[in-house]
Tab-separated table of C-alpha atoms and ligand atoms in Angstrom:
chain	number	residue	atom	x	y	z
A	1	MET	CA	4.522	-23.281	-82.675
A	2	GLY	CA	1.427	-23.350	-80.506
A	3	GLU	CA	3.051	-24.938	-77.392
A	4	LYS	CA	3.232	-22.823	-74.230
A	5	LYS	CA	6.776	-21.841	-73.244
A	6	LYS	CA	7.856	-22.122	-69.597
A	7	GLY	CA	10.541	-20.176	-67.719
A	8	ILE	CA	11.126	-16.623	-66.558
A	9	PHE	CA	10.326	-15.082	-69.917
A	10	SER	CA	7.248	-17.212	-70.455
A	11	TRP	CA	4.922	-14.168	-70.299
A	12	TYR	CA	6.930	-12.695	-73.173
A	13	PHE	CA	6.896	-15.724	-75.436
A	14	ASN	CA	3.314	-16.632	-74.631
A	15	THR	CA	1.897	-13.226	-75.550
A	16	ASN	CA	0.692	-12.821	-79.128
A	17	LEU	CA	3.600	-11.618	-81.295
A	18	LEU	CA	1.721	-8.808	-82.962
A	19	LEU	CA	0.481	-7.486	-79.659
A	20	ARG	CA	4.048	-7.487	-78.368
A	21	ILE	CA	5.247	-5.620	-81.461
A	22	LEU	CA	2.490	-3.033	-81.066
A	23	ILE	CA	3.339	-2.577	-77.402
A	24	GLY	CA	6.987	-2.083	-78.390
A	25	LEU	CA	5.933	0.513	-80.944
A	26	VAL	CA	3.815	2.534	-78.536
A	27	LEU	CA	6.264	2.300	-75.625
A	28	GLY	CA	9.108	3.283	-77.984
A	29	ALA	CA	7.273	6.382	-79.169
A	30	ILE	CA	6.463	7.370	-75.588
A	31	ALA	CA	10.067	6.793	-74.431
A	32	GLY	CA	11.369	8.843	-77.377
A	33	ILE	CA	9.100	11.778	-76.601
A	34	ILE	CA	9.870	11.674	-72.862
A	35	PHE	CA	13.634	11.201	-73.015
A	36	GLY	CA	14.402	13.098	-76.237
A	37	PRO	CA	17.784	12.575	-77.938
A	38	SER	CA	19.277	10.846	-74.876
A	39	VAL	CA	17.134	7.793	-75.647
A	40	ALA	CA	19.765	6.994	-78.295
A	41	VAL	CA	21.449	4.691	-75.745
A	42	VAL	CA	18.955	1.994	-76.762
A	43	GLN	CA	20.069	2.203	-80.411
A	44	PRO	CA	22.080	-1.078	-80.269
A	45	LEU	CA	18.910	-2.984	-79.379
A	46	GLY	CA	17.385	-1.704	-82.614
A	47	SER	CA	20.508	-2.449	-84.609
A	48	ILE	CA	20.296	-6.073	-83.446
A	49	LEU	CA	16.925	-6.432	-85.179
A	50	VAL	CA	18.063	-4.681	-88.352
A	51	ASN	CA	21.242	-6.752	-88.518
A	52	LEU	CA	19.356	-10.003	-87.942
A	53	LEU	CA	16.944	-9.198	-90.762
A	54	LYS	CA	19.794	-8.224	-93.057
A	55	MET	CA	21.631	-11.409	-92.142
A	56	ILE	CA	18.815	-13.551	-93.425
A	57	VAL	CA	17.660	-11.562	-96.420
A	58	MET	CA	20.151	-12.602	-99.107
A	59	PRO	CA	20.181	-16.336	-98.282
A	60	LEU	CA	16.391	-16.208	-98.108
A	61	ILE	CA	15.998	-14.546	-101.499
A	62	LEU	CA	18.486	-16.887	-103.108
A	63	CYS	CA	17.021	-20.124	-101.753
A	64	THR	CA	13.343	-19.286	-102.176
A	65	LEU	CA	13.827	-17.867	-105.641
A	66	VAL	CA	15.859	-20.847	-106.845
A	67	VAL	CA	13.120	-23.148	-105.572
A	68	GLY	CA	10.448	-20.900	-107.109
A	69	ALA	CA	12.127	-20.690	-110.508
A	70	SER	CA	12.741	-24.426	-110.660
A	71	SER	CA	9.113	-25.207	-109.988
A	72	VAL	CA	7.550	-22.782	-112.483
A	73	HIS	CA	7.625	-23.060	-116.254
A	74	PRO	CA	9.755	-20.248	-117.759
A	75	ARG	CA	6.756	-19.122	-119.828
A	76	GLU	CA	4.670	-18.744	-116.680
A	77	LEU	CA	7.540	-16.905	-115.038
A	78	GLY	CA	7.618	-14.473	-117.970
A	79	LYS	CA	3.897	-13.841	-117.609
A	80	ILE	CA	4.224	-13.190	-113.894
A	81	GLY	CA	7.164	-10.877	-114.598
A	82	VAL	CA	5.264	-8.767	-117.126
A	83	ARG	CA	2.191	-8.507	-114.901
A	84	ILE	CA	4.066	-7.457	-111.819
A	85	PHE	CA	6.196	-4.973	-113.726
A	86	VAL	CA	3.155	-3.259	-115.241
A	87	TYR	CA	1.484	-3.142	-111.828
A	88	TYR	CA	4.583	-1.700	-110.149
A	89	MET	CA	5.004	1.038	-112.754
A	90	LEU	CA	1.355	2.087	-112.898
A	91	THR	CA	0.924	2.264	-109.144
A	92	SER	CA	4.128	4.291	-108.765
A	93	ALA	CA	2.887	6.827	-111.328
A	94	LEU	CA	-0.433	6.996	-109.513
A	95	ALA	CA	1.409	7.475	-106.234
A	96	VAL	CA	3.411	10.531	-107.407
A	97	THR	CA	0.203	11.998	-108.766
A	98	ILE	CA	-1.410	11.567	-105.352
A	99	GLY	CA	1.642	13.188	-103.762
A	100	LEU	CA	1.365	16.171	-106.085
A	101	LEU	CA	-2.370	16.449	-105.545
A	102	VAL	CA	-2.187	16.544	-101.759
A	103	ALA	CA	0.739	18.962	-101.898
A	104	ASN	CA	-1.250	21.229	-104.227
A	105	ILE	CA	-4.076	21.187	-101.697
A	106	PHE	CA	-2.051	21.726	-98.501
A	107	HIS	CA	0.811	23.870	-99.885
A	108	PRO	CA	3.508	22.663	-97.473
A	109	GLY	CA	6.449	25.064	-97.368
A	110	ALA	CA	4.429	28.061	-98.570
A	111	GLY	CA	5.256	31.177	-96.627
A	112	LEU	CA	8.656	29.948	-95.457
A	113	ASN	CA	10.374	32.523	-97.693
A	114	LEU	CA	13.650	30.709	-97.614
A	115	ALA	CA	14.924	32.614	-100.623
A	116	ALA	CA	15.842	35.398	-98.220
A	117	ASP	CA	17.888	33.413	-95.693
A	118	ALA	CA	19.750	30.470	-97.062
A	119	SER	CA	22.425	28.722	-95.144
A	120	ALA	CA	22.533	24.956	-95.520
A	121	ALA	CA	24.916	23.080	-97.732
A	122	GLY	CA	23.745	21.005	-100.652
A	123	LYS	CA	24.698	17.642	-102.069
A	124	ALA	CA	25.834	16.826	-105.563
A	125	LEU	CA	24.393	13.806	-107.311
A	126	SER	CA	25.843	11.911	-110.186
A	127	GLN	CA	23.182	9.895	-111.928
A	128	PRO	CA	24.069	6.492	-113.314
A	129	LYS	CA	23.280	5.966	-116.993
A	130	PHE	CA	20.081	4.031	-117.675
A	131	VAL	CA	21.851	1.416	-119.852
A	132	ASP	CA	24.449	0.855	-117.146
A	133	THR	CA	21.691	0.331	-114.599
A	134	LEU	CA	20.113	-2.320	-116.826
A	135	LEU	CA	23.433	-4.015	-117.535
A	136	ALA	CA	24.216	-4.153	-113.834
A	137	ILE	CA	21.291	-6.573	-113.395
A	138	ILE	CA	23.520	-9.294	-114.853
A	139	PRO	CA	26.032	-10.051	-112.105
A	140	LYS	CA	29.623	-10.380	-113.276
A	141	ASN	CA	30.188	-12.329	-110.123
A	142	PRO	CA	27.099	-13.763	-108.426
A	143	PHE	CA	29.037	-14.435	-105.237
A	144	GLY	CA	30.165	-10.832	-105.154
A	145	ALA	CA	26.580	-9.683	-105.684
A	146	LEU	CA	25.457	-11.982	-102.895
A	147	SER	CA	28.067	-10.692	-100.491
A	148	GLN	CA	27.275	-7.084	-101.310
A	149	GLY	CA	23.547	-7.598	-100.917
A	150	GLN	CA	22.675	-6.579	-104.498
A	151	VAL	CA	19.117	-7.806	-104.942
A	152	LEU	CA	18.457	-7.420	-108.685
A	153	PRO	CA	21.586	-9.329	-109.808
A	154	ILE	CA	20.754	-12.075	-107.342
A	155	ILE	CA	17.174	-12.269	-108.632
A	156	PHE	CA	18.630	-12.662	-112.123
A	157	PHE	CA	21.122	-15.337	-111.118
A	158	ALA	CA	18.647	-17.263	-108.962
A	159	LEU	CA	16.100	-17.318	-111.805
A	160	VAL	CA	18.644	-18.658	-114.299
A	161	PHE	CA	20.001	-21.168	-111.781
A	162	GLY	CA	16.512	-22.325	-110.822
A	163	ILE	CA	15.499	-22.802	-114.452
A	164	GLY	CA	18.751	-24.753	-114.915
A	165	ILE	CA	17.790	-27.055	-112.043
A	166	SER	CA	14.404	-27.735	-113.570
A	167	VAL	CA	16.012	-28.550	-116.948
A	168	VAL	CA	18.443	-30.977	-115.302
A	169	SER	CA	15.700	-32.567	-113.157
A	170	ASN	CA	13.633	-33.240	-116.254
A	171	SER	CA	16.487	-34.613	-118.323
A	172	GLU	CA	16.331	-38.022	-120.047
A	173	ASP	CA	19.468	-39.167	-118.291
A	174	GLU	CA	18.474	-40.718	-114.976
A	175	LYS	CA	21.706	-39.802	-113.213
A	176	LEU	CA	21.335	-36.156	-114.203
A	177	GLN	CA	17.706	-36.237	-113.203
A	178	GLU	CA	18.686	-37.504	-109.767
A	179	SER	CA	21.276	-34.789	-109.223
A	180	GLY	CA	18.842	-32.097	-110.360
A	181	LYS	CA	16.266	-33.346	-107.882
A	182	ALA	CA	18.853	-33.576	-105.108
A	183	LEU	CA	19.874	-29.988	-105.709
A	184	PHE	CA	16.238	-28.919	-105.615
A	185	LYS	CA	15.824	-30.691	-102.284
A	186	VAL	CA	18.880	-28.940	-100.865
A	187	PHE	CA	17.595	-25.497	-101.807
A	188	ASN	CA	14.102	-26.350	-100.699
A	189	GLY	CA	15.382	-27.531	-97.334
A	190	ALA	CA	17.558	-24.433	-96.990
A	191	ALA	CA	14.582	-22.192	-97.788
A	192	GLU	CA	12.549	-23.906	-95.061
A	193	VAL	CA	15.372	-23.366	-92.597
A	194	MET	CA	15.470	-19.672	-93.519
A	195	TYR	CA	11.781	-19.391	-92.688
A	196	VAL	CA	12.376	-20.987	-89.311
A	197	ILE	CA	15.119	-18.442	-88.637
A	198	VAL	CA	12.766	-15.615	-89.658
A	199	ARG	CA	10.314	-16.880	-87.063
A	200	TRP	CA	13.038	-16.753	-84.423
A	201	ILE	CA	14.077	-13.257	-85.455
A	202	LEU	CA	10.491	-12.101	-85.119
A	203	GLU	CA	10.473	-13.240	-81.512
A	204	TYR	CA	13.053	-10.536	-80.900
A	205	ALA	CA	11.230	-7.949	-83.030
A	206	PRO	CA	9.212	-6.260	-80.227
A	207	ILE	CA	12.389	-5.213	-78.416
A	208	GLY	CA	14.039	-4.014	-81.628
A	209	VAL	CA	10.885	-2.126	-82.610
A	210	PHE	CA	10.834	-0.386	-79.239
A	211	ALA	CA	14.427	0.791	-79.620
A	212	LEU	CA	14.168	1.854	-83.273
A	213	ILE	CA	11.046	3.905	-82.765
A	214	ALA	CA	12.333	5.469	-79.529
A	215	VAL	CA	15.479	6.717	-81.257
A	216	VAL	CA	13.578	8.294	-84.176
A	217	PHE	CA	11.028	9.963	-81.926
A	218	GLY	CA	13.733	11.083	-79.542
A	219	LYS	CA	15.693	12.782	-82.295
A	220	GLN	CA	13.032	14.061	-84.662
A	221	GLY	CA	9.688	13.895	-82.885
A	222	ALA	CA	9.706	17.518	-81.750
A	223	LYS	CA	10.649	18.854	-85.197
A	224	ALA	CA	7.690	17.151	-86.828
A	225	PHE	CA	5.351	19.184	-84.686
A	226	GLY	CA	7.071	22.449	-85.570
A	227	SER	CA	7.413	24.234	-88.904
A	228	LEU	CA	7.776	20.921	-90.676
A	229	GLY	CA	4.470	19.684	-89.345
A	230	LEU	CA	2.589	20.488	-92.521
A	231	VAL	CA	4.951	18.670	-94.851
A	232	THR	CA	4.910	15.622	-92.561
A	233	LEU	CA	1.126	15.725	-92.412
A	234	THR	CA	0.778	16.179	-96.182
A	235	ALA	CA	3.084	13.261	-96.898
A	236	TYR	CA	1.249	11.055	-94.411
A	237	ILE	CA	-2.127	11.951	-95.919
A	238	GLY	CA	-0.675	10.838	-99.257
A	239	PHE	CA	0.585	7.564	-97.771
A	240	ALA	CA	-2.761	6.937	-96.095
A	241	LEU	CA	-4.674	7.618	-99.315
A	242	GLN	CA	-2.465	5.212	-101.232
A	243	ILE	CA	-2.756	2.460	-98.648
A	244	ALA	CA	-6.372	2.793	-97.576
A	245	LEU	CA	-7.919	4.041	-100.789
A	246	VAL	CA	-5.906	2.919	-103.813
A	247	TYR	CA	-5.021	-0.501	-102.432
A	248	GLY	CA	-8.473	-0.680	-100.870
A	249	VAL	CA	-10.074	-0.213	-104.275
A	250	PHE	CA	-7.815	-2.962	-105.697
A	251	LEU	CA	-8.996	-5.283	-102.947
A	252	ILE	CA	-12.641	-4.466	-103.516
A	253	ILE	CA	-12.401	-4.850	-107.305
A	254	ASN	CA	-10.760	-8.222	-106.803
A	255	LYS	CA	-13.329	-9.263	-104.197
A	256	LEU	CA	-10.673	-9.709	-101.530
A	257	GLY	CA	-11.375	-8.891	-97.885
A	258	TYR	CA	-10.070	-5.479	-96.832
A	259	LEU	CA	-9.525	-6.421	-93.214
A	260	THR	CA	-8.128	-9.844	-94.058
A	261	PHE	CA	-5.423	-8.174	-96.129
A	262	PHE	CA	-4.358	-5.671	-93.510
A	263	LYS	CA	-4.541	-8.261	-90.752
A	264	GLY	CA	-2.349	-10.623	-92.722
A	265	ALA	CA	0.090	-7.878	-93.678
A	266	ARG	CA	0.394	-6.169	-90.293
A	267	GLU	CA	3.710	-7.603	-89.143
A	268	ALA	CA	5.420	-6.657	-92.379
A	269	MET	CA	3.877	-3.185	-92.338
A	270	ILE	CA	5.074	-2.473	-88.810
A	271	THR	CA	8.526	-3.901	-89.550
A	272	ALA	CA	8.766	-1.650	-92.615
A	273	PHE	CA	7.683	1.335	-90.555
A	274	VAL	CA	10.365	0.883	-87.938
A	275	THR	CA	13.268	-0.470	-89.984
A	276	ARG	CA	12.720	1.993	-92.849
A	277	SER	CA	13.975	-0.630	-95.251
A	278	SER	CA	11.940	-2.587	-97.782
A	279	SER	CA	14.841	-4.984	-98.311
A	280	GLY	CA	15.311	-5.481	-94.596
A	281	THR	CA	11.604	-6.186	-94.215
A	282	LEU	CA	11.607	-8.826	-96.961
A	283	PRO	CA	11.854	-11.840	-94.662
A	284	VAL	CA	8.720	-10.705	-92.840
A	285	THR	CA	6.932	-9.660	-96.036
A	286	MET	CA	7.553	-13.079	-97.559
A	287	ARG	CA	6.375	-14.862	-94.450
A	288	ASN	CA	3.172	-12.807	-94.201
A	289	MET	CA	2.300	-13.287	-97.851
A	290	THR	CA	2.678	-17.044	-97.801
A	291	GLU	CA	1.537	-17.924	-94.309
A	292	ASN	CA	-1.267	-15.398	-93.796
A	293	LEU	CA	-2.464	-14.444	-97.256
A	294	GLY	CA	-2.083	-17.659	-99.226
A	295	VAL	CA	0.304	-16.542	-101.975
A	296	PRO	CA	2.445	-19.471	-103.169
A	297	ARG	CA	6.164	-19.036	-102.652
A	298	LYS	CA	6.916	-19.555	-106.327
A	299	ILE	CA	5.246	-16.205	-106.960
A	300	SER	CA	6.145	-14.253	-103.818
A	301	SER	CA	9.796	-15.308	-103.920
A	302	PHE	CA	10.059	-13.501	-107.243
A	303	THR	CA	7.699	-10.552	-107.012
A	304	LEU	CA	8.542	-9.431	-103.464
A	305	PRO	CA	12.338	-9.041	-103.797
A	306	LEU	CA	11.720	-7.358	-107.147
A	307	GLY	CA	9.188	-5.019	-105.547
A	308	ALA	CA	11.478	-4.255	-102.612
A	309	THR	CA	14.009	-3.075	-105.166
A	310	ILE	CA	12.011	-1.295	-107.845
A	311	ASN	CA	8.526	-0.597	-106.518
A	312	MET	CA	8.382	2.371	-104.185
A	313	ASP	CA	4.932	3.945	-104.090
A	314	GLY	CA	5.626	5.698	-100.806
A	315	THR	CA	8.889	7.119	-102.099
A	316	ALA	CA	7.067	8.356	-105.196
A	317	ILE	CA	4.458	10.154	-103.041
A	318	TYR	CA	7.230	11.659	-100.938
A	319	MET	CA	8.942	12.942	-104.056
A	320	GLY	CA	5.802	14.695	-105.264
A	321	VAL	CA	5.158	16.259	-101.852
A	322	CYS	CA	8.756	17.301	-101.217
A	323	ALA	CA	9.352	18.698	-104.682
A	324	LEU	CA	6.400	20.982	-104.056
A	325	PHE	CA	7.519	21.727	-100.505
A	326	ILE	CA	10.897	22.895	-101.773
A	327	THR	CA	9.536	24.980	-104.629
A	328	ASN	CA	6.930	26.536	-102.313
A	329	ALA	CA	9.559	27.265	-99.680
A	330	VAL	CA	11.735	29.160	-102.129
A	331	GLY	CA	8.769	30.913	-103.709
A	332	MET	CA	8.872	29.153	-107.076
A	333	ASP	CA	5.725	28.335	-109.071
A	334	LEU	CA	5.555	25.031	-110.884
A	335	SER	CA	3.806	24.772	-114.236
A	336	LEU	CA	1.639	21.779	-115.122
A	337	ALA	CA	4.330	20.640	-117.559
A	338	GLN	CA	6.886	20.687	-114.749
A	339	GLN	CA	4.546	18.702	-112.512
A	340	PHE	CA	4.175	16.176	-115.298
A	341	THR	CA	7.964	15.957	-115.554
A	342	ILE	CA	8.013	15.271	-111.815
A	343	ILE	CA	5.648	12.331	-112.324
A	344	LEU	CA	7.899	10.785	-114.954
A	345	THR	CA	11.189	11.275	-113.147
A	346	ALA	CA	9.773	10.327	-109.771
A	347	VAL	CA	8.718	6.944	-111.176
A	348	LEU	CA	12.249	6.424	-112.491
A	349	ALA	CA	13.811	7.758	-109.313
A	350	SER	CA	11.665	5.495	-107.169
A	351	ILE	CA	12.774	2.523	-109.267
A	352	GLY	CA	16.339	3.651	-108.726
A	353	SER	CA	15.942	4.078	-104.965
A	354	ALA	CA	17.373	1.167	-103.053
A	355	GLY	CA	15.119	-0.389	-100.420
A	356	ILE	CA	17.266	0.972	-97.624
A	357	PRO	CA	16.803	3.832	-95.145
A	358	GLY	CA	17.190	7.285	-96.608
A	359	ALA	CA	17.533	6.240	-100.251
A	360	GLY	CA	14.503	8.249	-101.367
A	361	ALA	CA	15.929	11.487	-100.005
A	362	ILE	CA	18.992	11.150	-102.237
A	363	MET	CA	16.913	10.275	-105.283
A	364	LEU	CA	14.751	13.344	-104.665
A	365	LEU	CA	17.697	15.332	-105.996
A	366	MET	CA	17.227	13.657	-109.367
A	367	VAL	CA	13.586	14.744	-109.436
A	368	LEU	CA	14.561	18.304	-108.579
A	369	ASN	CA	17.202	18.253	-111.324
A	370	SER	CA	14.563	17.278	-113.857
A	371	ILE	CA	12.704	20.538	-113.269
A	372	GLY	CA	15.868	22.569	-113.430
A	373	ILE	CA	16.565	22.810	-109.707
A	374	THR	CA	20.083	22.041	-108.566
A	375	ILE	CA	21.335	22.248	-105.048
A	376	GLU	CA	24.140	24.731	-104.625
A	377	ALA	CA	25.796	25.122	-101.262
A	378	GLY	CA	24.286	28.020	-99.388
A	379	SER	CA	21.296	28.371	-101.702
A	380	ALA	CA	17.665	28.639	-100.610
A	381	VAL	CA	16.897	25.306	-102.264
A	382	ALA	CA	19.672	23.709	-100.238
A	383	ALA	CA	18.173	25.157	-97.070
A	384	ALA	CA	14.727	23.768	-97.896
A	385	TYR	CA	16.226	20.402	-98.760
A	386	ALA	CA	18.204	20.385	-95.530
A	387	MET	CA	14.987	21.019	-93.612
A	388	ILE	CA	13.272	17.922	-94.934
A	389	LEU	CA	16.463	15.914	-94.531
A	390	GLY	CA	16.228	16.826	-90.858
A	391	ILE	CA	13.032	14.823	-90.525
A	392	ASP	CA	13.877	12.187	-93.099
A	393	ALA	CA	13.599	9.297	-90.686
A	394	LEU	CA	9.991	10.230	-89.927
A	395	LEU	CA	9.116	10.614	-93.590
A	396	ASP	CA	11.006	7.435	-94.430
A	397	MET	CA	8.901	5.420	-92.004
A	398	GLY	CA	5.771	6.406	-93.921
A	399	ARG	CA	7.417	5.881	-97.306
A	400	THR	CA	8.618	2.422	-96.429
A	401	ILE	CA	5.338	1.170	-94.959
A	402	THR	CA	3.657	2.307	-98.196
A	403	ASN	CA	6.392	0.773	-100.348
A	404	VAL	CA	6.103	-2.601	-98.668
A	405	THR	CA	2.297	-2.599	-98.674
A	406	GLY	CA	2.442	-1.827	-102.406
A	407	ASP	CA	4.747	-4.803	-103.010
A	408	MET	CA	2.377	-7.058	-101.118
A	409	MET	CA	-0.636	-5.733	-103.013
A	410	GLY	CA	1.030	-6.331	-106.395
A	411	THR	CA	2.056	-9.817	-105.380
A	412	LEU	CA	-1.453	-10.574	-104.208
A	413	LEU	CA	-3.035	-9.336	-107.432
A	414	VAL	CA	-0.630	-11.336	-109.570
A	415	ALA	CA	-1.308	-14.479	-107.534
A	416	LYS	CA	-5.045	-13.881	-107.869
A	417	GLY	CA	-4.695	-13.233	-111.612
A	418	GLU	CA	-2.707	-16.456	-111.993
A	419	LYS	CA	-5.418	-18.306	-110.019
A	420	GLU	CA	-2.746	-19.376	-107.557
A	421	LEU	CA	-4.149	-17.698	-104.456
A	422	ASP	CA	-5.088	-20.027	-101.624
A	423	MET	CA	-8.625	-18.692	-101.068
A	424	SER	CA	-9.070	-20.647	-97.829
A	425	LYS	CA	-7.010	-17.891	-96.148
A	426	TRP	CA	-9.577	-15.340	-97.295
A	427	THR	CA	-12.774	-17.029	-96.294
A	428	LYS	CA	-12.132	-17.291	-92.565
B	1	LIG	N1	13.511	3.481	-97.136
B	1	LIG	C1	12.750	3.234	-98.312
B	1	LIG	C2	12.582	1.749	-98.492
B	1	LIG	O1	13.386	0.978	-98.059
B	1	LIG	C3	13.342	3.830	-99.535
B	1	LIG	C4	13.334	5.327	-99.398
B	1	LIG	O2	14.223	5.865	-98.746
B	1	LIG	O3	12.415	5.948	-99.925
B	1	LIG	O4	11.627	1.315	-99.073
């Protein structure tokens, strides 16, 4: 990569990628604030980045996971699976608790007295049954799942397929062995190609970042400084605590450099922030974990897509904060038992939230349901909900950066626990 590019855009390609992304971020925010909603004309430039990332994500997951599963013993895979699952669940529960704590301190929504003037319409939510959700992990048609971008079914299929390849490659029959190895090579080669494409996509990222951030700031920037300022601030304090403190403590306990982690994870964090999609950020997350932080692909190819689908610490914090915002706004008091119910359902709801923009806001309805709050058109609750929906993009940026950082942290800890972490990346 290191060679200097020549030509009219040489200054662009020769500047450090992260610096360019940061410049895009800052310029985008400034443009959004200056031009307001009319900045939306640059939206297509942002959509190019999102579409490019989406284009690569399913092939990337499939190829890297097949390669990963065929190079790890199924028993080891099971161990990694249990570890990462426990980590994901515990940190999500901790995250909602943090959300509730900060909301109990700052009381966002208190004094809004919405119960008196309610106008907005609500949304109805039908919750899928838990068993159906589990069953849906087994794809009836893997090609269908692939084309519809369903991550969990593809993880399942890729794991089974990968294990199949390793069985065939280790067979007694030489011919079979050869075909197994050939198939492995094909997937391995394809995975490498995907990484090259990710690198190319990242070269475009600064421009996409500029456009995405400009549009959000243009549309919602002003609102966040108004009556919704406190809920935005409370949520962001929660996100910051989770990232800097909780993950920080994990790093310290595991004797891993604080700065090294955040330096290595920066590109993915910024991409998450602007795309508001954990799944969309996956290509960058996977690249950062392997290239910067020394996690072997056989682990990250499994734990990261899984995390992007089920581990949402930021969404869990948001749910705690917003549940309290809504109840405060309509003048309702929550008992400790109800707050405990929020913790439980928010963990489930965050698992159920897809890693796409806005998913958490829909799943918040499930959390509200669990404490007996339903959204009726014209009700005060609907008005409060509509208020936070109005700034969802801003809240979603913070949720997603936290979600993705949490996935990376879990992956790192599992790799460390499995003694698979390349420590040379941490001693520089
Ligand atoms: N946008 C979030 C994500 O992709 C999910 C959410 O809406 O909370 O991680």
